[in-house]
Tab-separated table of N, CA and C in Angstrom:
chain	number	residue	atom	x	y	z
A	1	MET	N	43.614	-49.477	-20.362
A	1	MET	CA	44.948	-48.970	-20.138
A	1	MET	C	45.949	-50.071	-20.470
A	2	LEU	N	46.960	-49.700	-21.223
A	2	LEU	CA	48.037	-50.629	-21.551
A	2	LEU	C	49.259	-50.245	-20.747
A	3	LYS	N	49.838	-51.215	-20.064
A	3	LYS	CA	51.040	-50.956	-19.284
A	3	LYS	C	52.125	-51.914	-19.731
A	4	GLY	N	53.345	-51.450	-19.699
A	4	GLY	CA	54.473	-52.289	-20.045
A	4	GLY	C	55.700	-51.441	-20.288
A	5	PRO	N	56.840	-52.093	-20.412
A	5	PRO	CA	58.083	-51.362	-20.631
A	5	PRO	C	58.132	-50.725	-22.015
A	6	SER	N	58.991	-49.762	-22.159
A	6	SER	CA	59.185	-49.098	-23.442
A	6	SER	C	59.607	-50.109	-24.496
A	7	GLY	N	58.991	-50.008	-25.669
A	7	GLY	CA	59.346	-50.903	-26.764
A	7	GLY	C	58.625	-52.233	-26.759
A	8	SER	N	57.622	-52.393	-25.884
A	8	SER	CA	56.929	-53.680	-25.792
A	8	SER	C	55.743	-53.795	-26.748
A	9	GLY	N	55.457	-52.734	-27.506
A	9	GLY	CA	54.400	-52.812	-28.510
A	9	GLY	C	53.070	-52.210	-28.104
A	10	LYS	N	53.047	-51.410	-27.053
A	10	LYS	CA	51.785	-50.828	-26.600
A	10	LYS	C	51.154	-49.940	-27.673
A	11	SER	N	51.940	-49.082	-28.282
A	11	SER	CA	51.399	-48.179	-29.308
A	11	SER	C	50.928	-48.957	-30.525
A	12	ALA	N	51.681	-49.968	-30.921
A	12	ALA	CA	51.290	-50.785	-32.069
A	12	ALA	C	49.991	-51.527	-31.769
A	13	LEU	N	49.851	-52.059	-30.568
A	13	LEU	CA	48.629	-52.763	-30.193
A	13	LEU	C	47.446	-51.805	-30.187
A	14	ALA	N	47.627	-50.613	-29.646
A	14	ALA	CA	46.546	-49.629	-29.622
A	14	ALA	C	46.114	-49.275	-31.042
A	15	ALA	N	47.064	-49.123	-31.957
A	15	ALA	CA	46.735	-48.804	-33.348
A	15	ALA	C	45.994	-49.960	-34.010
A	16	LEU	N	46.380	-51.192	-33.712
A	16	LEU	CA	45.674	-52.353	-34.267
A	16	LEU	C	44.239	-52.403	-33.753
A	17	LEU	N	44.064	-52.194	-32.459
A	17	LEU	CA	42.725	-52.247	-31.869
A	17	LEU	C	41.841	-51.131	-32.418
A	18	ALA	N	42.425	-49.985	-32.712
A	18	ALA	CA	41.661	-48.851	-33.234
A	18	ALA	C	41.396	-48.986	-34.728
A	19	GLY	N	42.011	-49.969	-35.363
A	19	GLY	CA	41.821	-50.164	-36.791
A	19	GLY	C	42.683	-49.253	-37.645
A	20	LEU	N	43.681	-48.629	-37.041
A	20	LEU	CA	44.546	-47.715	-37.783
A	20	LEU	C	45.650	-48.448	-38.520
A	21	ARG	N	45.942	-49.663	-38.105
A	21	ARG	CA	46.990	-50.461	-38.747
A	21	ARG	C	46.457	-51.854	-39.006
A	22	GLN	N	47.007	-52.490	-40.019
A	22	GLN	CA	46.699	-53.886	-40.311
A	22	GLN	C	47.883	-54.722	-39.837
A	23	PRO	N	47.623	-55.860	-39.220
A	23	PRO	CA	48.736	-56.707	-38.776
A	23	PRO	C	49.554	-57.198	-39.962
A	24	GLU	N	50.880	-57.219	-39.801
A	24	GLU	CA	51.762	-57.693	-40.868
A	24	GLU	C	51.812	-59.213	-40.902
A	25	SER	N	51.708	-59.827	-39.744
A	25	SER	CA	51.702	-61.286	-39.658
A	25	SER	C	51.169	-61.675	-38.292
A	26	GLY	N	50.859	-62.940	-38.139
A	26	GLY	CA	50.368	-63.423	-36.855
A	26	GLY	C	48.887	-63.167	-36.690
A	27	GLU	N	48.447	-63.156	-35.446
A	27	GLU	CA	47.035	-62.960	-35.164
A	27	GLU	C	46.865	-62.141	-33.905
A	28	LEU	N	45.722	-61.501	-33.803
A	28	LEU	CA	45.388	-60.692	-32.646
A	28	LEU	C	44.231	-61.381	-31.935
A	29	LEU	N	44.459	-61.797	-30.708
A	29	LEU	CA	43.432	-62.484	-29.928
A	29	LEU	C	42.991	-61.592	-28.779
A	30	LEU	N	41.685	-61.426	-28.635
A	30	LEU	CA	41.131	-60.647	-27.528
A	30	LEU	C	40.398	-61.592	-26.599
A	31	TRP	N	40.636	-61.458	-25.329
A	31	TRP	CA	39.947	-62.299	-24.361
A	31	TRP	C	39.561	-61.501	-23.155
């Protein structure tokens, strides 16, 4: 479950984790 305020990137993060989007820049770290 992802929680946070509106506009904080929850949907974008979910799409990245699901492989539906490729990151434009930076890195994704899972811990």
